[in-house]
Amino acid sequence: MRTALGLIALGLATICPIDANDTLKGLKAVSVVVETLNEPVKQLGFTEEELKQDVELKLRQNSLKVSSENRVPFLYLNVNCMRVERIDAFVYNVQLSVVQNALVISNGEHAAVDTWESSYLGIISANLVRNAVRESVKDRLDRFLNAYLKANPR
């Protein structure tokens, strides 16, 4: 059973059903916010600071300015894991979204809302979960950067 789970990773990827790429047009800079990690993620050796630095480095490498101020717009990363001891596996979720100010037409107020999002839900054997989580974060970030570059050609 352990080997089978090690070879097979079940994942469900979701992206906003509308063409959210248009909401990235003109985006000049973002700050990065990493949600507080749950205990199983910390036990895998991840820290909020490590994940934030990884994301910021990749953004800079792709010429997207990173703001040191925690304000809108920001890139929000949420990583969660839950161990399933009976089968020696982990269920994990990685969500990356862009939060921007938007106008609520019904009342004319501004609100911070997710304008772009990509998430992944998977299950994988315990010995492979750290690498799987790292790859899923990287894949979400690549999806964002592809959408950003499509909306903002150089």
Short mmCIF file of N, CA and C in Angstrom, two decimals:
data_model
loop_
_atom_site.label_atom_id
_atom_site.label_comp_id
_atom_site.label_asym_id
_atom_site.label_seq_id
_atom_site.Cartn_x
_atom_site.Cartn_y
_atom_site.Cartn_z
N MET A 1 0.82 -1.19 0.00
CA MET A 1 0.00 0.00 0.00
C MET A 1 0.87 1.26 0.00
N ARG A 2 1.92 1.27 0.83
CA ARG A 2 2.80 2.43 0.90
C ARG A 2 3.43 2.72 -0.45
N THR A 3 3.89 1.69 -1.15
CA THR A 3 4.51 1.87 -2.45
C THR A 3 3.51 2.44 -3.45
N ALA A 4 2.30 1.92 -3.42
CA ALA A 4 1.29 2.40 -4.36
C ALA A 4 1.02 3.89 -4.14
N LEU A 5 0.93 4.29 -2.88
CA LEU A 5 0.69 5.71 -2.61
C LEU A 5 1.90 6.55 -3.00
N GLY A 6 3.09 5.96 -2.86
CA GLY A 6 4.30 6.69 -3.23
C GLY A 6 4.37 6.93 -4.72
N LEU A 7 3.80 6.05 -5.49
CA LEU A 7 3.85 6.18 -6.94
C LEU A 7 2.70 7.00 -7.51
N ILE A 8 1.62 7.08 -6.75
CA ILE A 8 0.43 7.77 -7.27
C ILE A 8 0.11 8.94 -6.36
N ALA A 9 0.04 10.10 -6.93
CA ALA A 9 -0.41 11.28 -6.19
C ALA A 9 -1.70 11.75 -6.84
N LEU A 10 -2.75 11.77 -6.06
CA LEU A 10 -4.05 12.20 -6.56
C LEU A 10 -4.16 13.69 -6.34
N GLY A 11 -4.47 14.43 -7.37
CA GLY A 11 -4.57 15.88 -7.19
C GLY A 11 -5.74 16.45 -7.96
N LEU A 12 -6.31 17.47 -7.39
CA LEU A 12 -7.40 18.18 -8.03
C LEU A 12 -6.98 19.64 -8.15
N ALA A 13 -6.82 20.12 -9.34
CA ALA A 13 -6.40 21.51 -9.54
C ALA A 13 -7.60 22.34 -9.94
N THR A 14 -7.67 23.54 -9.41
CA THR A 14 -8.75 24.44 -9.77
C THR A 14 -8.17 25.81 -10.10
N ILE A 15 -8.77 26.43 -11.07
CA ILE A 15 -8.43 27.81 -11.43
C ILE A 15 -9.77 28.53 -11.60
N CYS A 16 -9.79 29.81 -11.30
CA CYS A 16 -11.03 30.58 -11.42
C CYS A 16 -11.70 30.28 -12.77
N PRO A 17 -13.01 30.07 -12.79
CA PRO A 17 -13.69 29.72 -14.03
C PRO A 17 -13.76 30.87 -15.03
N ILE A 18 -13.64 32.13 -14.60
CA ILE A 18 -13.64 33.25 -15.52
C ILE A 18 -12.20 33.55 -15.93
N ASP A 19 -12.04 34.36 -16.96
CA ASP A 19 -10.68 34.73 -17.36
C ASP A 19 -10.18 35.81 -16.42
N ALA A 20 -9.65 35.38 -15.31
CA ALA A 20 -9.17 36.30 -14.28
C ALA A 20 -7.86 36.96 -14.66
N ASN A 21 -7.24 36.51 -15.74
CA ASN A 21 -5.97 37.10 -16.16
C ASN A 21 -6.10 38.59 -16.41
N ASP A 22 -7.27 39.02 -16.90
CA ASP A 22 -7.47 40.44 -17.18
C ASP A 22 -7.33 41.28 -15.93
N THR A 23 -7.61 40.71 -14.76
CA THR A 23 -7.51 41.48 -13.51
C THR A 23 -6.05 41.74 -13.14
N LEU A 24 -5.12 41.10 -13.83
CA LEU A 24 -3.70 41.29 -13.54
C LEU A 24 -3.07 42.38 -14.40
N LYS A 25 -3.82 42.89 -15.39
CA LYS A 25 -3.29 43.94 -16.25
C LYS A 25 -2.94 45.17 -15.44
N GLY A 26 -1.74 45.70 -15.69
CA GLY A 26 -1.31 46.91 -15.01
C GLY A 26 -0.79 46.70 -13.60
N LEU A 27 -0.78 45.47 -13.12
CA LEU A 27 -0.25 45.19 -11.79
C LEU A 27 1.24 45.47 -11.80
N LYS A 28 1.67 46.40 -10.96
CA LYS A 28 3.07 46.84 -10.96
C LYS A 28 3.90 46.17 -9.87
N ALA A 29 3.29 45.89 -8.73
CA ALA A 29 4.01 45.32 -7.59
C ALA A 29 3.02 44.59 -6.69
N VAL A 30 3.51 43.63 -5.96
CA VAL A 30 2.70 42.91 -4.97
C VAL A 30 3.54 42.69 -3.72
N SER A 31 2.87 42.60 -2.60
CA SER A 31 3.54 42.10 -1.41
C SER A 31 3.15 40.62 -1.31
N VAL A 32 3.83 39.89 -0.46
CA VAL A 32 3.57 38.46 -0.32
C VAL A 32 3.14 38.19 1.11
N VAL A 33 2.01 37.52 1.26
CA VAL A 33 1.49 37.15 2.57
C VAL A 33 1.36 35.62 2.60
N VAL A 34 2.00 35.02 3.60
CA VAL A 34 1.91 33.57 3.79
C VAL A 34 1.09 33.33 5.05
N GLU A 35 0.01 32.59 4.89
CA GLU A 35 -0.85 32.27 6.04
C GLU A 35 -0.06 31.46 7.06
N THR A 36 -0.40 31.63 8.32
CA THR A 36 0.25 30.85 9.38
C THR A 36 0.08 29.37 9.08
N LEU A 37 1.18 28.64 9.10
CA LEU A 37 1.17 27.22 8.75
C LEU A 37 0.60 26.39 9.89
N ASN A 38 -0.15 25.34 9.51
CA ASN A 38 -0.64 24.44 10.55
C ASN A 38 0.50 23.52 11.02
N GLU A 39 0.30 22.86 12.13
CA GLU A 39 1.36 22.08 12.77
C GLU A 39 1.93 20.99 11.86
N PRO A 40 1.12 20.22 11.13
CA PRO A 40 1.72 19.19 10.26
C PRO A 40 2.65 19.78 9.19
N VAL A 41 2.35 20.97 8.69
CA VAL A 41 3.22 21.60 7.69
C VAL A 41 4.53 22.00 8.36
N LYS A 42 4.46 22.56 9.56
CA LYS A 42 5.67 22.93 10.29
C LYS A 42 6.52 21.69 10.59
N GLN A 43 5.87 20.57 10.93
CA GLN A 43 6.61 19.34 11.23
C GLN A 43 7.33 18.80 10.01
N LEU A 44 6.88 19.19 8.82
CA LEU A 44 7.57 18.79 7.59
C LEU A 44 8.80 19.66 7.35
N GLY A 45 8.99 20.68 8.18
CA GLY A 45 10.17 21.52 8.07
C GLY A 45 9.96 22.83 7.35
N PHE A 46 8.72 23.17 7.01
CA PHE A 46 8.44 24.44 6.34
C PHE A 46 8.28 25.54 7.37
N THR A 47 8.65 26.76 6.98
CA THR A 47 8.37 27.95 7.78
C THR A 47 7.71 28.98 6.88
N GLU A 48 6.96 29.89 7.50
CA GLU A 48 6.33 30.96 6.72
C GLU A 48 7.39 31.79 6.02
N GLU A 49 8.47 32.10 6.72
CA GLU A 49 9.52 32.95 6.16
C GLU A 49 10.20 32.29 4.95
N GLU A 50 10.46 30.98 5.06
CA GLU A 50 11.08 30.25 3.95
C GLU A 50 10.19 30.29 2.71
N LEU A 51 8.91 30.03 2.89
CA LEU A 51 7.98 30.04 1.76
C LEU A 51 7.87 31.44 1.17
N LYS A 52 7.81 32.46 2.03
CA LYS A 52 7.72 33.84 1.55
C LYS A 52 8.95 34.21 0.74
N GLN A 53 10.13 33.85 1.22
CA GLN A 53 11.36 34.17 0.50
C GLN A 53 11.41 33.45 -0.85
N ASP A 54 10.96 32.18 -0.88
CA ASP A 54 10.93 31.44 -2.15
C ASP A 54 10.04 32.13 -3.17
N VAL A 55 8.85 32.56 -2.72
CA VAL A 55 7.90 33.22 -3.62
C VAL A 55 8.46 34.56 -4.09
N GLU A 56 8.98 35.35 -3.15
CA GLU A 56 9.52 36.67 -3.52
C GLU A 56 10.67 36.55 -4.51
N LEU A 57 11.55 35.58 -4.32
CA LEU A 57 12.67 35.38 -5.24
C LEU A 57 12.17 35.08 -6.64
N LYS A 58 11.20 34.19 -6.75
CA LYS A 58 10.67 33.82 -8.07
C LYS A 58 9.99 35.02 -8.74
N LEU A 59 9.29 35.83 -7.96
CA LEU A 59 8.65 37.03 -8.52
C LEU A 59 9.70 37.99 -9.07
N ARG A 60 10.75 38.23 -8.30
CA ARG A 60 11.82 39.14 -8.73
C ARG A 60 12.53 38.62 -9.97
N GLN A 61 12.73 37.30 -10.03
CA GLN A 61 13.38 36.70 -11.19
C GLN A 61 12.55 36.90 -12.46
N ASN A 62 11.27 37.13 -12.28
CA ASN A 62 10.37 37.36 -13.42
C ASN A 62 9.96 38.83 -13.55
N SER A 63 10.78 39.70 -12.97
CA SER A 63 10.64 41.15 -13.11
C SER A 63 9.35 41.73 -12.54
N LEU A 64 8.78 41.07 -11.54
CA LEU A 64 7.62 41.63 -10.85
C LEU A 64 8.12 42.22 -9.53
N LYS A 65 7.88 43.51 -9.35
CA LYS A 65 8.35 44.19 -8.16
C LYS A 65 7.65 43.64 -6.92
N VAL A 66 8.44 43.42 -5.87
CA VAL A 66 7.90 42.92 -4.61
C VAL A 66 7.94 44.05 -3.59
N SER A 67 6.78 44.35 -3.04
CA SER A 67 6.67 45.41 -2.04
C SER A 67 6.91 44.81 -0.66
N SER A 68 7.66 45.52 0.16
CA SER A 68 7.92 45.05 1.52
C SER A 68 6.77 45.40 2.47
N GLU A 69 5.86 46.24 2.03
CA GLU A 69 4.71 46.62 2.85
C GLU A 69 3.60 45.60 2.68
N ASN A 70 2.98 45.20 3.78
CA ASN A 70 1.86 44.26 3.71
C ASN A 70 0.59 45.04 3.43
N ARG A 71 0.34 45.24 2.14
CA ARG A 71 -0.85 45.98 1.73
C ARG A 71 -1.34 45.44 0.40
N VAL A 72 -2.53 45.83 0.04
CA VAL A 72 -3.14 45.43 -1.21
C VAL A 72 -2.46 46.19 -2.33
N PRO A 73 -2.16 45.58 -3.46
CA PRO A 73 -2.40 44.17 -3.80
C PRO A 73 -1.34 43.26 -3.19
N PHE A 74 -1.75 42.03 -2.90
CA PHE A 74 -0.79 41.06 -2.39
C PHE A 74 -1.08 39.67 -2.93
N LEU A 75 -0.03 38.88 -2.92
CA LEU A 75 -0.10 37.47 -3.29
C LEU A 75 -0.24 36.71 -1.98
N TYR A 76 -1.30 35.91 -1.88
CA TYR A 76 -1.63 35.19 -0.64
C TYR A 76 -1.37 33.70 -0.85
N LEU A 77 -0.54 33.12 0.01
CA LEU A 77 -0.22 31.69 -0.06
C LEU A 77 -0.71 31.01 1.20
N ASN A 78 -1.48 29.94 1.02
CA ASN A 78 -2.00 29.16 2.14
C ASN A 78 -1.66 27.69 1.88
N VAL A 79 -0.94 27.07 2.82
CA VAL A 79 -0.53 25.66 2.70
C VAL A 79 -1.03 24.93 3.94
N ASN A 80 -1.73 23.82 3.73
CA ASN A 80 -2.23 23.00 4.84
C ASN A 80 -1.98 21.53 4.56
N CYS A 81 -1.73 20.77 5.62
CA CYS A 81 -1.57 19.31 5.53
C CYS A 81 -2.32 18.64 6.66
N MET A 82 -2.71 17.41 6.41
CA MET A 82 -3.30 16.58 7.44
C MET A 82 -2.80 15.16 7.24
N ARG A 83 -2.25 14.58 8.29
CA ARG A 83 -1.73 13.22 8.19
C ARG A 83 -2.86 12.21 8.33
N VAL A 84 -2.83 11.19 7.48
CA VAL A 84 -3.77 10.08 7.55
C VAL A 84 -2.93 8.87 7.96
N GLU A 85 -2.83 8.68 9.28
CA GLU A 85 -1.90 7.68 9.83
C GLU A 85 -2.22 6.26 9.35
N ARG A 86 -3.49 5.95 9.22
CA ARG A 86 -3.90 4.58 8.87
C ARG A 86 -3.27 4.10 7.56
N ILE A 87 -3.03 5.04 6.64
CA ILE A 87 -2.43 4.65 5.35
C ILE A 87 -1.06 5.31 5.15
N ASP A 88 -0.52 5.92 6.20
CA ASP A 88 0.78 6.57 6.16
C ASP A 88 0.87 7.55 4.98
N ALA A 89 -0.09 8.46 4.95
CA ALA A 89 -0.16 9.43 3.86
C ALA A 89 -0.54 10.79 4.41
N PHE A 90 -0.46 11.79 3.55
CA PHE A 90 -0.88 13.15 3.87
C PHE A 90 -1.87 13.63 2.83
N VAL A 91 -2.88 14.34 3.28
CA VAL A 91 -3.73 15.13 2.41
C VAL A 91 -3.18 16.55 2.54
N TYR A 92 -2.98 17.21 1.40
CA TYR A 92 -2.43 18.56 1.45
C TYR A 92 -3.15 19.47 0.48
N ASN A 93 -3.15 20.75 0.82
CA ASN A 93 -3.79 21.76 0.00
C ASN A 93 -2.86 22.96 -0.12
N VAL A 94 -2.71 23.47 -1.33
CA VAL A 94 -1.93 24.67 -1.58
C VAL A 94 -2.82 25.63 -2.36
N GLN A 95 -2.96 26.85 -1.84
CA GLN A 95 -3.76 27.87 -2.51
C GLN A 95 -2.91 29.12 -2.67
N LEU A 96 -2.92 29.66 -3.88
CA LEU A 96 -2.25 30.93 -4.17
C LEU A 96 -3.27 31.85 -4.81
N SER A 97 -3.42 33.05 -4.27
CA SER A 97 -4.37 33.98 -4.85
C SER A 97 -3.80 35.39 -4.86
N VAL A 98 -4.35 36.21 -5.74
CA VAL A 98 -4.02 37.62 -5.81
C VAL A 98 -5.18 38.38 -5.19
N VAL A 99 -4.88 39.20 -4.20
CA VAL A 99 -5.91 40.02 -3.54
C VAL A 99 -5.68 41.46 -3.97
N GLN A 100 -6.74 42.07 -4.52
CA GLN A 100 -6.67 43.46 -4.98
C GLN A 100 -7.91 44.21 -4.51
N ASN A 101 -7.82 45.53 -4.56
CA ASN A 101 -8.99 46.35 -4.27
C ASN A 101 -9.94 46.28 -5.45
N ALA A 102 -11.23 46.18 -5.15
CA ALA A 102 -12.25 46.15 -6.19
C ALA A 102 -13.42 47.02 -5.74
N LEU A 103 -14.18 47.48 -6.71
CA LEU A 103 -15.35 48.30 -6.43
C LEU A 103 -16.58 47.40 -6.37
N VAL A 104 -17.31 47.48 -5.27
CA VAL A 104 -18.57 46.74 -5.14
C VAL A 104 -19.66 47.63 -5.75
N ILE A 105 -20.20 47.20 -6.87
CA ILE A 105 -21.14 48.04 -7.61
C ILE A 105 -22.40 48.32 -6.82
N SER A 106 -22.89 47.36 -6.06
CA SER A 106 -24.16 47.54 -5.36
C SER A 106 -24.13 48.64 -4.31
N ASN A 107 -22.96 48.90 -3.70
CA ASN A 107 -22.93 49.94 -2.68
C ASN A 107 -21.83 50.99 -2.88
N GLY A 108 -21.05 50.85 -3.95
CA GLY A 108 -20.02 51.82 -4.25
C GLY A 108 -18.79 51.77 -3.35
N GLU A 109 -18.73 50.76 -2.48
CA GLU A 109 -17.60 50.61 -1.56
C GLU A 109 -16.47 49.84 -2.23
N HIS A 110 -15.27 50.07 -1.71
CA HIS A 110 -14.11 49.30 -2.16
C HIS A 110 -13.89 48.14 -1.19
N ALA A 111 -13.44 47.00 -1.72
CA ALA A 111 -13.19 45.83 -0.88
C ALA A 111 -11.97 45.09 -1.42
N ALA A 112 -11.25 44.46 -0.54
CA ALA A 112 -10.13 43.61 -0.94
C ALA A 112 -10.70 42.23 -1.28
N VAL A 113 -10.48 41.80 -2.53
CA VAL A 113 -11.06 40.54 -2.98
C VAL A 113 -10.02 39.73 -3.76
N ASP A 114 -10.21 38.41 -3.78
CA ASP A 114 -9.38 37.56 -4.64
C ASP A 114 -9.78 37.82 -6.08
N THR A 115 -8.81 38.21 -6.91
CA THR A 115 -9.11 38.44 -8.32
C THR A 115 -8.53 37.35 -9.21
N TRP A 116 -7.64 36.55 -8.65
CA TRP A 116 -7.04 35.43 -9.38
C TRP A 116 -6.70 34.38 -8.34
N GLU A 117 -6.88 33.10 -8.70
CA GLU A 117 -6.63 32.04 -7.73
C GLU A 117 -6.28 30.73 -8.41
N SER A 118 -5.40 30.00 -7.79
CA SER A 118 -5.09 28.64 -8.22
C SER A 118 -4.85 27.80 -6.98
N SER A 119 -5.46 26.64 -6.92
CA SER A 119 -5.29 25.79 -5.75
C SER A 119 -5.12 24.34 -6.16
N TYR A 120 -4.60 23.56 -5.23
CA TYR A 120 -4.35 22.14 -5.48
C TYR A 120 -4.64 21.36 -4.22
N LEU A 121 -5.33 20.24 -4.37
CA LEU A 121 -5.63 19.34 -3.27
C LEU A 121 -5.10 17.98 -3.66
N GLY A 122 -4.26 17.39 -2.82
CA GLY A 122 -3.67 16.11 -3.17
C GLY A 122 -3.54 15.19 -1.97
N ILE A 123 -3.26 13.93 -2.26
CA ILE A 123 -2.95 12.95 -1.23
C ILE A 123 -1.72 12.19 -1.71
N ILE A 124 -0.78 11.99 -0.80
CA ILE A 124 0.48 11.35 -1.20
C ILE A 124 1.09 10.67 0.02
N SER A 125 1.93 9.69 -0.21
CA SER A 125 2.56 8.97 0.90
C SER A 125 3.43 9.91 1.72
N ALA A 126 3.57 9.58 2.98
CA ALA A 126 4.27 10.45 3.93
C ALA A 126 5.70 10.74 3.51
N ASN A 127 6.38 9.77 2.92
CA ASN A 127 7.79 9.98 2.57
C ASN A 127 7.98 10.91 1.37
N LEU A 128 6.91 11.24 0.66
CA LEU A 128 7.02 12.10 -0.51
C LEU A 128 6.33 13.46 -0.34
N VAL A 129 5.70 13.69 0.80
CA VAL A 129 4.83 14.86 0.93
C VAL A 129 5.60 16.18 0.89
N ARG A 130 6.76 16.26 1.51
CA ARG A 130 7.50 17.54 1.53
C ARG A 130 7.80 18.00 0.10
N ASN A 131 8.29 17.09 -0.71
CA ASN A 131 8.60 17.43 -2.10
C ASN A 131 7.33 17.79 -2.87
N ALA A 132 6.24 17.05 -2.62
CA ALA A 132 4.98 17.31 -3.33
C ALA A 132 4.43 18.70 -2.99
N VAL A 133 4.51 19.08 -1.73
CA VAL A 133 4.04 20.41 -1.32
C VAL A 133 4.88 21.48 -1.99
N ARG A 134 6.19 21.33 -1.95
CA ARG A 134 7.09 22.30 -2.58
C ARG A 134 6.79 22.42 -4.08
N GLU A 135 6.59 21.31 -4.76
CA GLU A 135 6.29 21.33 -6.19
C GLU A 135 4.94 22.00 -6.47
N SER A 136 3.98 21.76 -5.60
CA SER A 136 2.66 22.36 -5.79
C SER A 136 2.72 23.88 -5.61
N VAL A 137 3.50 24.35 -4.63
CA VAL A 137 3.69 25.79 -4.47
C VAL A 137 4.33 26.36 -5.72
N LYS A 138 5.37 25.69 -6.21
CA LYS A 138 6.07 26.15 -7.41
C LYS A 138 5.12 26.18 -8.62
N ASP A 139 4.30 25.16 -8.76
CA ASP A 139 3.36 25.10 -9.88
C ASP A 139 2.32 26.22 -9.79
N ARG A 140 1.78 26.48 -8.60
CA ARG A 140 0.81 27.58 -8.44
C ARG A 140 1.48 28.90 -8.83
N LEU A 141 2.71 29.10 -8.39
CA LEU A 141 3.43 30.32 -8.69
C LEU A 141 3.71 30.45 -10.19
N ASP A 142 4.09 29.35 -10.83
CA ASP A 142 4.29 29.37 -12.28
C ASP A 142 3.00 29.73 -13.01
N ARG A 143 1.87 29.21 -12.54
CA ARG A 143 0.58 29.54 -13.16
C ARG A 143 0.29 31.04 -13.02
N PHE A 144 0.57 31.58 -11.83
CA PHE A 144 0.37 33.01 -11.64
C PHE A 144 1.26 33.82 -12.57
N LEU A 145 2.54 33.47 -12.61
CA LEU A 145 3.48 34.24 -13.44
C LEU A 145 3.12 34.14 -14.92
N ASN A 146 2.67 32.99 -15.38
CA ASN A 146 2.24 32.86 -16.77
C ASN A 146 1.04 33.77 -17.05
N ALA A 147 0.09 33.80 -16.12
CA ALA A 147 -1.08 34.67 -16.28
C ALA A 147 -0.67 36.14 -16.23
N TYR A 148 0.22 36.47 -15.31
CA TYR A 148 0.70 37.85 -15.18
C TYR A 148 1.41 38.30 -16.46
N LEU A 149 2.30 37.46 -16.97
CA LEU A 149 3.05 37.82 -18.17
C LEU A 149 2.15 37.89 -19.41
N LYS A 150 1.12 37.07 -19.44
CA LYS A 150 0.16 37.13 -20.54
C LYS A 150 -0.61 38.45 -20.49
N ALA A 151 -0.96 38.87 -19.29
CA ALA A 151 -1.72 40.13 -19.13
C ALA A 151 -0.84 41.35 -19.28
N ASN A 152 0.47 41.19 -19.04
CA ASN A 152 1.42 42.30 -19.09
C ASN A 152 2.63 41.93 -19.93
N PRO A 153 2.44 41.80 -21.26
CA PRO A 153 3.58 41.42 -22.09
C PRO A 153 4.70 42.45 -22.00
N ARG A 154 5.91 41.97 -22.06
CA ARG A 154 7.06 42.89 -21.95
C ARG A 154 7.30 43.62 -23.23
#
